[in-house]
Coordinates of C-alpha atoms in Angstrom, one line a residue:
Chain Q
M16 CA -138.6 -14.6 -92.1
A17 CA -141.2 -17.5 -91.1
E18 CA -139.7 -19.0 -88.3
P19 CA -141.8 -21.4 -85.8
R20 CA -143.7 -20.8 -83.7
V21 CA -141.7 -23.4 -81.7
M22 CA -140.5 -22.2 -78.3
D23 CA -136.7 -22.3 -79.1
I24 CA -134.3 -23.7 -77.0
K25 CA -131.2 -22.2 -77.1
D26 CA -133.1 -18.3 -77.8
Q27 CA -132.8 -16.1 -74.6
P28 CA -135.2 -12.8 -75.3
G29 CA -133.8 -9.6 -76.2
F30 CA -130.4 -11.5 -78.0
R31 CA -131.4 -10.5 -80.8
T32 CA -132.0 -6.9 -80.2
I33 CA -128.4 -6.5 -78.2
A34 CA -126.6 -8.2 -82.1
V35 CA -128.6 -5.5 -84.3
I36 CA -127.7 -2.9 -81.8
C37 CA -123.7 -4.1 -81.7
L38 CA -123.7 -4.2 -85.5
L39 CA -125.6 -1.2 -86.1
V40 CA -122.8 0.6 -83.4
L41 CA -120.2 -0.8 -85.2
Y42 CA -120.9 -0.2 -88.6
V43 CA -123.1 3.1 -88.6
P44 CA -119.8 5.4 -87.4
V45 CA -118.2 4.0 -90.5
L46 CA -121.3 3.7 -92.4
I47 CA -121.7 7.6 -92.9
L48 CA -118.4 8.1 -92.5
M49 CA -117.7 6.5 -95.9
I50 CA -120.5 8.5 -97.6
F51 CA -119.7 12.0 -96.2
S52 CA -115.7 11.2 -98.5
L53 CA -118.8 11.6 -101.8
N54 CA -120.2 15.2 -100.4
S55 CA -119.9 17.6 -103.0
G56 CA -119.8 20.8 -100.7
S57 CA -116.9 21.3 -98.3
L58 CA -117.1 19.8 -94.7
V59 CA -117.3 17.5 -93.6
T60 CA -120.3 17.2 -91.4
H61 CA -122.3 19.5 -93.6
W62 CA -124.5 17.4 -97.1
E63 CA -124.2 18.9 -100.3
G64 CA -124.8 16.4 -103.2
V65 CA -122.7 13.7 -104.4
T66 CA -119.9 13.0 -105.6
L67 CA -116.7 11.4 -106.7
G68 CA -114.4 14.3 -106.9
W69 CA -112.0 14.2 -103.9
Y70 CA -111.6 10.8 -104.7
G71 CA -110.3 13.1 -108.1
T72 CA -108.5 15.4 -105.4
A73 CA -107.1 12.2 -103.6
F74 CA -105.4 10.0 -106.2
L75 CA -104.2 13.9 -107.9
N76 CA -102.2 14.6 -104.5
E77 CA -98.7 13.8 -104.1
E78 CA -98.4 13.9 -100.5
F79 CA -101.0 11.0 -101.2
H80 CA -99.2 9.5 -103.6
A81 CA -95.4 9.6 -101.3
A82 CA -97.4 8.5 -98.2
A83 CA -99.2 5.9 -100.4
R84 CA -96.0 4.8 -101.7
N85 CA -94.0 4.3 -98.7
T86 CA -97.1 1.7 -97.4
L87 CA -96.9 -0.4 -99.9
I88 CA -92.7 -0.8 -100.1
I89 CA -93.1 -1.1 -95.9
S90 CA -96.2 -3.3 -95.4
V91 CA -95.3 -5.2 -99.5
T92 CA -91.9 -6.0 -97.7
A93 CA -92.8 -7.1 -94.5
T94 CA -94.9 -9.5 -95.2
I95 CA -92.8 -10.8 -97.5
V96 CA -89.7 -11.1 -95.0
S97 CA -92.8 -11.7 -92.5
T98 CA -94.9 -15.2 -94.1
I99 CA -91.2 -16.1 -94.9
C100 CA -90.2 -16.0 -91.3
A101 CA -94.2 -17.3 -90.5
T102 CA -93.8 -20.2 -92.0
L103 CA -90.6 -21.4 -91.6
A104 CA -90.8 -21.3 -87.4
A105 CA -94.3 -22.8 -87.8
I106 CA -92.8 -26.5 -89.5
G107 CA -90.0 -26.2 -87.6
M108 CA -92.5 -26.2 -84.6
T109 CA -94.6 -28.2 -85.3
R110 CA -93.3 -30.7 -87.7
V111 CA -90.6 -31.2 -84.9
K112 CA -90.4 -34.2 -81.4
P113 CA -90.9 -31.3 -78.6
W114 CA -87.5 -29.8 -78.1
R115 CA -86.0 -27.9 -75.0
G116 CA -87.3 -24.5 -75.5
L117 CA -89.8 -25.2 -77.9
A118 CA -92.2 -23.5 -74.9
A119 CA -89.7 -20.1 -74.7
A120 CA -89.3 -20.2 -78.2
F121 CA -93.4 -20.2 -78.5
M122 CA -93.2 -17.3 -76.3
V123 CA -91.4 -15.4 -78.4
I124 CA -93.3 -15.8 -81.5
N125 CA -95.8 -14.2 -79.8
L126 CA -94.6 -12.2 -77.6
P127 CA -95.7 -9.2 -79.6
L128 CA -98.5 -10.3 -79.5
M129 CA -98.8 -9.9 -76.2
V130 CA -96.9 -6.8 -75.6
P131 CA -99.5 -3.5 -75.9
E132 CA -98.6 -1.5 -79.4
I133 CA -97.4 1.7 -76.8
I134 CA -94.8 0.2 -75.5
T135 CA -93.1 -1.6 -78.7
A136 CA -93.7 1.2 -80.1
V137 CA -91.3 3.3 -77.5
A138 CA -89.1 0.0 -77.6
T139 CA -88.2 0.1 -80.3
L140 CA -87.7 4.0 -81.4
S141 CA -84.9 4.0 -79.1
F142 CA -83.2 0.1 -79.7
F143 CA -83.2 2.8 -83.5
A144 CA -82.2 5.5 -81.0
L145 CA -79.5 3.4 -79.8
I146 CA -77.9 1.4 -82.9
A147 CA -78.0 4.8 -84.8
G148 CA -75.6 7.0 -81.4
A149 CA -73.9 3.8 -80.7
F150 CA -72.8 2.4 -84.6
G151 CA -74.2 5.6 -87.0
L152 CA -76.7 2.2 -88.0
N153 CA -79.5 4.1 -90.2
F154 CA -81.7 2.0 -92.5
G155 CA -84.2 4.3 -93.4
I156 CA -87.3 2.8 -94.1
G157 CA -86.0 0.2 -93.3
N158 CA -86.0 1.2 -89.4
L159 CA -89.4 0.3 -90.6
I160 CA -89.9 -3.1 -92.5
L161 CA -88.3 -4.4 -89.2
A162 CA -90.1 -2.5 -86.8
H163 CA -93.7 -3.3 -89.2
T164 CA -92.3 -6.9 -90.1
V165 CA -91.8 -8.1 -85.1
F166 CA -95.5 -8.2 -85.8
C167 CA -96.5 -9.4 -88.0
I168 CA -94.8 -12.5 -87.7
P169 CA -97.0 -13.1 -85.1
F170 CA -100.4 -12.6 -86.8
A171 CA -99.0 -14.8 -90.2
Y172 CA -98.0 -17.4 -88.1
M173 CA -101.4 -18.1 -86.0
P174 CA -103.2 -19.1 -89.7
I175 CA -100.2 -21.3 -91.1
R176 CA -99.9 -23.5 -87.6
A177 CA -103.4 -24.1 -87.4
R178 CA -103.5 -24.9 -90.9
L179 CA -100.3 -27.5 -90.0
E180 CA -102.0 -28.9 -87.0
D181 CA -105.3 -29.4 -89.4
M182 CA -103.0 -31.8 -91.6
D183 CA -103.2 -35.3 -92.2
L184 CA -99.5 -36.4 -91.3
T185 CA -99.8 -40.0 -93.1
L186 CA -99.8 -38.7 -96.3
E187 CA -96.8 -37.3 -95.5
Y188 CA -95.4 -40.0 -93.3
A189 CA -96.7 -41.6 -97.2
A190 CA -93.7 -39.9 -98.6
A191 CA -91.2 -40.9 -96.6
D192 CA -91.9 -44.8 -96.9
L193 CA -92.0 -44.2 -101.0
Y194 CA -88.0 -42.8 -100.2
A195 CA -89.0 -38.8 -100.9
T196 CA -86.1 -36.6 -99.4
P197 CA -87.9 -34.1 -96.8
W198 CA -87.0 -32.0 -99.1
N199 CA -88.9 -33.4 -102.0
A200 CA -92.1 -34.8 -99.6
F201 CA -91.9 -31.1 -97.7
R202 CA -92.2 -29.7 -101.7
R203 CA -94.6 -32.2 -103.3
I204 CA -96.3 -33.1 -100.6
T205 CA -97.3 -30.5 -96.9
L206 CA -95.9 -27.0 -99.6
P207 CA -99.2 -27.6 -102.2
L208 CA -101.0 -28.7 -98.9
L209 CA -99.8 -25.6 -96.4
V210 CA -101.1 -23.0 -99.0
P211 CA -104.5 -21.7 -98.0
G212 CA -102.3 -21.2 -94.5
I213 CA -100.3 -19.1 -96.8
M214 CA -102.4 -17.3 -98.2
S215 CA -105.1 -16.3 -95.2
G216 CA -101.3 -15.5 -93.0
A217 CA -100.1 -13.1 -95.7
A218 CA -103.5 -11.3 -95.5
L219 CA -103.1 -11.0 -92.3
A220 CA -99.7 -9.8 -92.1
F221 CA -100.6 -7.3 -95.1
I222 CA -103.9 -5.8 -92.9
V223 CA -102.1 -5.2 -89.4
S224 CA -99.1 -3.0 -91.4
F225 CA -100.8 -1.7 -93.6
D226 CA -103.2 -0.4 -90.8
D227 CA -100.3 -0.2 -88.0
F228 CA -99.7 3.5 -86.6
T229 CA -99.0 3.8 -83.1
I230 CA -95.6 1.9 -84.0
T231 CA -95.7 3.6 -87.3
Q232 CA -95.5 7.1 -85.3
L233 CA -93.4 7.2 -83.1
V234 CA -90.6 5.2 -85.1
A235 CA -91.0 7.4 -88.7
G236 CA -88.5 10.3 -89.8
P237 CA -88.7 12.5 -92.0
G238 CA -90.0 12.1 -94.9
Q239 CA -91.6 8.4 -94.0
T240 CA -94.9 9.2 -94.2
T241 CA -97.5 6.4 -94.2
L242 CA -101.1 6.4 -95.7
P243 CA -102.5 5.8 -91.9
L244 CA -100.1 9.0 -90.7
Y245 CA -100.8 10.7 -93.2
I246 CA -104.2 10.6 -92.3
W247 CA -103.2 12.3 -88.8
N248 CA -101.6 14.8 -90.5
Q249 CA -104.4 15.8 -91.9
I250 CA -106.9 15.5 -88.9
R251 CA -104.6 18.4 -87.8
R252 CA -105.1 20.7 -90.1
P253 CA -109.5 22.4 -91.9
M254 CA -110.2 18.5 -92.9
T255 CA -112.6 18.8 -96.4
P256 CA -114.1 15.1 -97.2
E257 CA -110.8 14.4 -98.5
I258 CA -110.1 12.6 -95.5
N259 CA -112.9 10.4 -95.6
A260 CA -112.9 9.9 -99.8
I261 CA -108.7 8.2 -97.9
S262 CA -110.3 6.8 -95.2
T263 CA -112.6 6.0 -97.1
I264 CA -109.6 3.1 -99.8
L265 CA -108.3 2.0 -96.2
L266 CA -110.6 0.6 -94.9
M267 CA -112.5 -0.9 -99.1
V268 CA -108.2 -2.6 -98.5
S269 CA -108.8 -4.4 -94.8
I270 CA -112.3 -5.1 -95.8
L271 CA -111.5 -7.0 -99.0
F272 CA -108.1 -8.4 -97.6
V273 CA -110.0 -9.8 -94.3
S274 CA -112.8 -10.9 -96.5
V275 CA -109.9 -13.4 -98.9
S276 CA -107.9 -14.2 -95.9
F277 CA -112.4 -15.6 -94.1
L278 CA -113.0 -17.3 -97.6
I279 CA -109.8 -19.5 -97.6
A280 CA -109.7 -20.4 -94.3
R281 CA -113.5 -21.3 -95.2
R282 CA -113.0 -23.8 -97.1
R283 CA -110.6 -24.7 -95.9
A284 CA -112.9 -25.6 -93.3
K285 CA -114.8 -27.4 -95.4
Chain F
M29 CA -92.0 -69.7 -95.9
T30 CA -90.0 -66.8 -96.9
T31 CA -91.4 -64.0 -97.1
A32 CA -92.7 -65.1 -93.5
A33 CA -89.1 -65.0 -92.2
L34 CA -88.5 -62.0 -94.9
S35 CA -91.5 -59.6 -93.6
P36 CA -90.7 -59.0 -89.6
T37 CA -87.4 -57.1 -90.2
M38 CA -88.2 -56.1 -93.2
I39 CA -91.1 -54.0 -91.7
S40 CA -88.3 -53.2 -88.4
K41 CA -86.3 -52.2 -91.0
A42 CA -88.9 -50.1 -93.3
A43 CA -89.6 -48.6 -89.7
L44 CA -85.4 -47.8 -88.7
F45 CA -85.2 -46.3 -92.3
E46 CA -88.7 -44.1 -91.6
A47 CA -87.5 -43.3 -87.8
Q48 CA -84.4 -42.2 -88.6
A49 CA -85.3 -40.0 -91.5
V50 CA -88.0 -38.2 -89.5
K51 CA -85.3 -38.4 -86.6
T52 CA -82.8 -36.1 -88.9
S53 CA -85.2 -33.5 -89.5
A54 CA -86.5 -32.8 -86.5
R55 CA -83.8 -32.1 -85.7
R56 CA -83.2 -30.0 -88.6
N57 CA -86.0 -28.9 -88.5
R58 CA -85.9 -27.3 -85.6
L59 CA -83.3 -24.9 -87.3
L60 CA -86.5 -22.8 -89.3
S61 CA -87.2 -21.5 -86.7
L62 CA -84.5 -19.2 -85.6
P63 CA -84.9 -16.6 -88.6
A64 CA -88.1 -14.8 -87.1
L65 CA -87.1 -16.3 -83.7
I66 CA -83.3 -14.3 -84.6
I67 CA -86.0 -10.9 -85.7
I68 CA -88.6 -10.7 -83.2
G69 CA -85.3 -11.8 -80.3
I70 CA -83.4 -8.8 -81.8
F71 CA -86.2 -5.9 -82.8
G72 CA -88.7 -7.6 -80.5
V73 CA -87.2 -8.3 -76.9
L74 CA -84.1 -6.7 -77.4
P75 CA -85.4 -3.2 -77.5
L76 CA -87.5 -4.3 -74.5
I77 CA -84.2 -5.0 -72.3
I78 CA -83.0 -1.6 -73.9
I79 CA -85.9 0.3 -72.7
C80 CA -84.6 -1.3 -68.9
V81 CA -81.4 -0.1 -69.4
Y82 CA -82.9 3.2 -69.5
S83 CA -85.2 3.7 -67.2
F84 CA -82.7 3.7 -65.0
L85 CA -80.6 6.2 -66.5
V86 CA -80.3 10.1 -67.3
A87 CA -82.5 12.1 -69.7
A88 CA -80.1 14.2 -72.2
P89 CA -82.1 18.1 -72.3
Y90 CA -82.9 17.2 -75.8
G91 CA -84.0 13.4 -75.8
G92 CA -82.1 10.0 -75.6
V93 CA -80.4 10.0 -72.8
Q94 CA -77.0 10.5 -71.0
W95 CA -75.3 6.9 -69.5
Q96 CA -75.2 7.6 -65.7
F97 CA -77.3 5.0 -63.5
S98 CA -80.3 6.9 -61.2
T99 CA -83.7 6.1 -60.3
D100 CA -85.0 9.5 -60.4
A101 CA -87.2 8.2 -63.2
Y102 CA -89.1 5.5 -60.9
L103 CA -89.3 8.1 -57.8
N104 CA -90.6 11.4 -60.7
F105 CA -93.0 8.4 -61.5
L106 CA -94.5 8.9 -58.2
F107 CA -92.2 12.7 -56.2
Q108 CA -91.6 15.3 -57.1
R109 CA -88.0 17.3 -56.1
D110 CA -88.9 20.3 -54.6
I111 CA -86.5 23.3 -56.9
F112 CA -86.0 25.2 -54.0
D113 CA -85.2 22.6 -50.8
D114 CA -84.1 19.4 -52.6
T115 CA -86.6 17.3 -50.6
L116 CA -89.2 15.3 -52.5
Q117 CA -93.4 15.6 -52.8
F118 CA -95.5 13.1 -53.4
T119 CA -97.6 14.0 -56.6
P120 CA -99.7 11.6 -57.6
D121 CA -100.1 13.5 -61.0
F122 CA -99.3 10.5 -63.1
L123 CA -100.6 8.5 -60.5
I124 CA -103.8 9.4 -61.1
I125 CA -103.8 8.8 -64.8
Y126 CA -102.4 5.3 -64.2
L127 CA -105.9 4.7 -63.0
R128 CA -107.9 7.3 -64.9
S129 CA -107.0 4.8 -67.7
F130 CA -107.8 1.5 -65.3
L131 CA -111.2 3.0 -64.6
F132 CA -111.4 3.5 -68.2
A133 CA -110.6 -0.1 -69.2
V134 CA -112.6 -1.3 -66.1
V135 CA -116.1 -0.4 -68.2
T136 CA -114.9 -0.4 -71.3
T137 CA -114.7 -5.2 -70.6
V138 CA -117.3 -4.6 -68.6
I139 CA -119.8 -3.3 -71.4
C140 CA -117.6 -4.4 -73.9
L141 CA -118.7 -7.9 -72.1
L142 CA -122.6 -6.6 -71.7
L143 CA -123.5 -6.0 -75.4
G144 CA -120.1 -9.1 -76.9
F145 CA -122.2 -12.1 -75.4
P146 CA -125.5 -11.8 -75.9
T147 CA -123.8 -11.4 -79.5
A148 CA -121.5 -14.3 -79.6
Y149 CA -124.8 -16.3 -78.4
F150 CA -127.1 -15.3 -80.6
M151 CA -124.5 -15.7 -83.5
A152 CA -124.0 -19.1 -82.3
T153 CA -127.5 -20.4 -81.9
R154 CA -128.0 -19.3 -85.6
P155 CA -128.0 -21.5 -88.7
P156 CA -124.4 -22.5 -90.1
A157 CA -124.6 -20.4 -93.4
Q158 CA -126.2 -17.0 -91.4
R159 CA -124.1 -17.8 -88.9
N160 CA -120.5 -17.3 -92.1
W161 CA -121.8 -13.5 -92.6
W162 CA -122.4 -13.1 -88.9
V163 CA -118.9 -13.8 -88.5
L164 CA -117.8 -12.0 -91.7
L165 CA -119.8 -8.9 -89.8
I166 CA -118.1 -8.9 -86.7
T167 CA -114.5 -10.0 -88.1
I168 CA -114.3 -7.1 -90.8
P169 CA -114.3 -4.4 -88.1
F170 CA -112.1 -6.4 -86.3
W171 CA -109.3 -6.6 -88.7
S172 CA -110.1 -3.0 -89.6
N173 CA -107.8 0.6 -89.2
L174 CA -108.7 1.9 -85.9
L175 CA -107.0 5.8 -86.3
V176 CA -110.1 5.7 -89.2
R177 CA -112.5 4.0 -86.9
T178 CA -111.7 6.7 -84.3
L179 CA -112.2 9.2 -87.0
A180 CA -115.8 7.9 -87.6
I181 CA -116.8 8.6 -83.9
M182 CA -115.4 12.4 -84.1
F183 CA -117.3 12.9 -87.1
I184 CA -120.2 11.8 -85.1
I185 CA -119.3 13.6 -81.7
R186 CA -118.0 16.6 -83.2
D187 CA -120.1 20.1 -81.9
E188 CA -121.0 20.4 -86.3
G189 CA -121.4 17.0 -86.2
L190 CA -124.2 14.9 -87.3
I191 CA -126.0 14.5 -83.0
N192 CA -125.1 18.7 -82.5
N193 CA -126.5 19.1 -86.1
A194 CA -129.3 16.7 -85.4
L195 CA -130.1 18.0 -82.4
I196 CA -130.3 21.3 -83.7
G197 CA -132.7 20.2 -86.3
L198 CA -134.9 18.7 -84.6
G199 CA -135.3 22.2 -82.1
V200 CA -133.7 20.0 -79.3
I201 CA -130.9 21.9 -78.4
D202 CA -129.7 24.9 -79.5
K203 CA -126.7 24.7 -79.0
P204 CA -124.2 22.1 -79.0
I205 CA -123.3 19.5 -77.3
T206 CA -120.1 19.1 -76.0
M207 CA -118.9 15.5 -76.6
L208 CA -115.1 15.3 -78.7
Y209 CA -112.0 16.0 -75.8
T210 CA -113.7 14.9 -73.4
N211 CA -114.1 11.4 -70.7
F212 CA -117.2 10.5 -72.5
A213 CA -115.9 10.3 -76.1
I214 CA -112.6 8.1 -74.8
Q215 CA -114.6 5.9 -73.4
L216 CA -116.7 5.6 -76.1
G217 CA -114.1 5.3 -78.1
L218 CA -112.4 2.4 -76.3
L219 CA -115.6 1.8 -76.5
Y220 CA -116.1 1.0 -80.0
A221 CA -112.9 -0.5 -81.0
F222 CA -112.6 -2.9 -78.2
L223 CA -115.6 -4.7 -79.2
P224 CA -115.4 -7.1 -81.7
F225 CA -112.1 -8.7 -79.4
M226 CA -114.7 -9.4 -77.1
V227 CA -117.2 -10.8 -79.2
L228 CA -115.1 -12.7 -80.9
P229 CA -113.4 -15.5 -78.8
L230 CA -117.5 -15.0 -76.5
Y231 CA -117.9 -16.8 -80.1
S232 CA -115.6 -19.3 -80.4
S233 CA -116.7 -20.4 -76.9
L234 CA -119.9 -20.1 -77.9
E235 CA -119.8 -22.4 -80.3
K236 CA -118.8 -25.7 -79.4
L237 CA -121.3 -25.1 -75.9
D238 CA -123.1 -28.8 -75.9
F239 CA -126.9 -27.9 -76.6
R240 CA -127.4 -30.7 -75.6
L241 CA -127.6 -29.7 -71.6
I242 CA -129.7 -26.7 -71.8
E243 CA -132.1 -29.8 -73.0
A244 CA -131.5 -31.3 -70.2
A245 CA -131.8 -28.0 -68.1
Y246 CA -134.4 -27.3 -69.1
D247 CA -136.1 -31.1 -69.0
L248 CA -135.4 -30.3 -65.5
Y249 CA -137.6 -27.5 -64.6
A250 CA -135.2 -24.8 -65.5
T251 CA -136.4 -21.1 -66.2
R252 CA -134.5 -19.5 -69.7
R253 CA -132.9 -17.5 -66.8
Q254 CA -132.0 -20.2 -64.8
V255 CA -130.1 -21.5 -67.7
L256 CA -128.0 -18.5 -68.9
W257 CA -127.0 -18.2 -65.7
R258 CA -126.6 -21.8 -63.9
V259 CA -125.6 -23.5 -67.9
I260 CA -124.7 -21.5 -70.3
I261 CA -122.4 -19.2 -69.1
P262 CA -121.0 -21.3 -66.9
L263 CA -119.3 -23.3 -69.4
S264 CA -118.6 -19.7 -71.8
K265 CA -116.2 -19.5 -68.7
P266 CA -112.5 -20.0 -70.7
G267 CA -114.0 -17.9 -74.1
I268 CA -115.5 -15.4 -70.5
I269 CA -111.6 -14.1 -69.6
A270 CA -110.2 -15.1 -73.1
G271 CA -112.4 -11.9 -74.2
C272 CA -112.0 -9.8 -71.1
L273 CA -107.5 -10.0 -70.8
L274 CA -108.6 -9.1 -75.0
V275 CA -109.9 -6.2 -74.9
F276 CA -108.9 -5.2 -71.2
I277 CA -105.2 -5.5 -71.7
P278 CA -104.7 -3.1 -75.6
A279 CA -107.8 -0.6 -73.6
L280 CA -105.6 0.0 -70.9
G281 CA -102.2 0.9 -73.1
A282 CA -104.6 2.6 -75.2
Y283 CA -102.9 5.1 -77.3
V284 CA -105.5 6.4 -81.0
T285 CA -108.4 6.6 -78.9
P286 CA -107.4 9.5 -76.7
L287 CA -105.2 11.1 -78.5
I288 CA -108.1 12.1 -81.3
L289 CA -111.1 12.3 -78.8
G290 CA -109.3 13.0 -75.8
G291 CA -107.8 16.4 -77.4
G292 CA -104.5 15.5 -75.0
I293 CA -106.9 17.5 -72.7
H294 CA -107.3 14.2 -70.9
L295 CA -104.7 11.4 -70.6
M296 CA -104.5 7.9 -70.4
I297 CA -101.0 5.8 -69.7
G298 CA -100.3 5.7 -73.5
D299 CA -100.4 9.4 -74.7
L300 CA -98.1 10.0 -71.6
I301 CA -95.5 7.6 -71.7
A302 CA -94.8 8.8 -76.0
Q303 CA -95.3 12.8 -74.5
Q304 CA -92.6 11.9 -72.9
F305 CA -90.9 10.6 -75.5
G306 CA -92.0 13.8 -77.2
S307 CA -92.6 16.9 -75.9
G308 CA -91.4 16.0 -72.5
R309 CA -87.7 15.3 -73.9
N310 CA -87.4 12.3 -70.6
W311 CA -86.5 9.2 -72.1
P312 CA -86.1 7.3 -68.8
L313 CA -89.9 8.6 -67.9
G314 CA -91.3 7.0 -70.3
C315 CA -88.9 3.8 -70.3
A316 CA -90.5 3.8 -66.3
Q317 CA -94.5 4.2 -67.3
A318 CA -93.4 1.9 -70.0
L319 CA -92.2 -1.1 -67.1
I320 CA -95.1 0.5 -65.0
L321 CA -97.6 -0.9 -68.0
M322 CA -96.2 -3.9 -68.7
A323 CA -95.6 -4.8 -65.2
A324 CA -99.5 -4.2 -64.8
V325 CA -100.4 -6.5 -68.3
L326 CA -98.5 -9.1 -66.0
V327 CA -100.5 -9.1 -63.0
A328 CA -104.2 -9.5 -65.1
L329 CA -102.2 -12.6 -67.9
Y330 CA -101.0 -14.2 -64.7
F331 CA -104.5 -13.6 -63.4
Y332 CA -105.2 -15.0 -67.1
V333 CA -103.5 -18.9 -66.4
R334 CA -103.9 -19.4 -63.5
N335 CA -107.8 -19.2 -63.9
T336 CA -107.4 -21.4 -66.8
S337 CA -104.5 -23.9 -66.3
G338 CA -105.6 -26.7 -63.8
K339 CA -109.2 -26.2 -63.5
V340 CA -111.8 -29.0 -64.3
Q341 CA -114.8 -28.3 -65.9
H342 CA -117.3 -28.7 -64.2
G343 CA -121.5 -28.1 -66.4

């Protein structure tokens, strides 16, 4: 890179080096983990050669199938429910005259972001234990879906709300001027403009649900192993590069969804 | 003439109609936030109330609680009842774990700030196209699976991990240095986990920095160092506070990192709480410990609110 050799007033000495170090620190360990998923030896730390065999092993593994199925059931359902709730809430909290309790409602929506995850985890566990004991209610995997929906809502809510606040209100007023019913104005004007925000919110909700470990670990009952729990169970046994392969798959899913959410947000900014 | 006479009424009629439409739809829109509020209310807020109640009950022998009022959980946090003469004895075991966690969280926050600030500033001063790439590269670890990222650290620092293998291969050492399951491992893991949480809020505040102010400072013969300490850092204070909070709170309640890198030997608050619901079988104690952690978080949030609201920015 040929940069002009004049003093750039924005520069601070050494900052470039630190930035590059940060990037290396963040990526090198994960890249090493990914590279070792291709190791043909059966040790996670001794390199012997390249193979895709461990991915094959993972894909043929029944336990992995069950965990993947559980994860998808939970995160897809939680994503759909939380995105719908978050979209409605975002409209109910931006396209209104300020109402009493608006600030409190905003706090409730964002509550799962402020409470440390371990507290949410033990609180949710206590809650489900209580309703199981008092009313004999047990929703099975529904317990996990409900727990995930709660913390997915604020993540879905943020980009949707941001999009609603950026939106040009004159279009909605124009629709109302032209005698569109509120529903029609919403369906034909607001909703199409809101789609990128909803997609971005849904992608974030999916990632946080898909990756969740702490809450899932404490709330999950027998037979409700998700992919992160499956990895945790594997760590405690003698490890093979299969664990690296499964970890790599999980990382790839995160990277895919983050990039999608990011690109949608970028396009919005243009 | 008629148009001139009519138009004001028409306008006011239209305005009235519009206002009414907006008003009724506005009132109805309010109800749209109900599903989200109900779900979070029942499955998010109610559980927090339940653990408040549980913390004042007696532990059932096989996990769960017995409905009998007691303040033992809070007493047990600091004291242990002597088996023989039934007196309370000060036992700081839990307190020490809390202080240790606090120390871990503070060190994590400080080092993340020292590394994260230059990084965020460097990102904010790139040309826009490059900037997007940097943001994406920091955003990816922000949202990546924490368990997997912690696992990556574990692979590197194990006795037979990459670092030890390399050092032995080079002949620097002949026995592996034990790094896993030490305080060092936890500290490293926390830094690795939360660095992106510092960079992103710092970046979003530095991105809005008015660089003409820096130019003005140089015009007034400020040195680079003075520009950094007297212009850039004061202007990015909101970002610094937000970043510190975003690192400090999750680091204080960290669970996954000490679980994997501390190996159950070196506990943090998160593991301690989880233990009471597992092998410890003392739910009320776990609830009390969780609420004490919550109180610490609320104190941190209080300082955040006090520091960010009602402050006038001085350039």
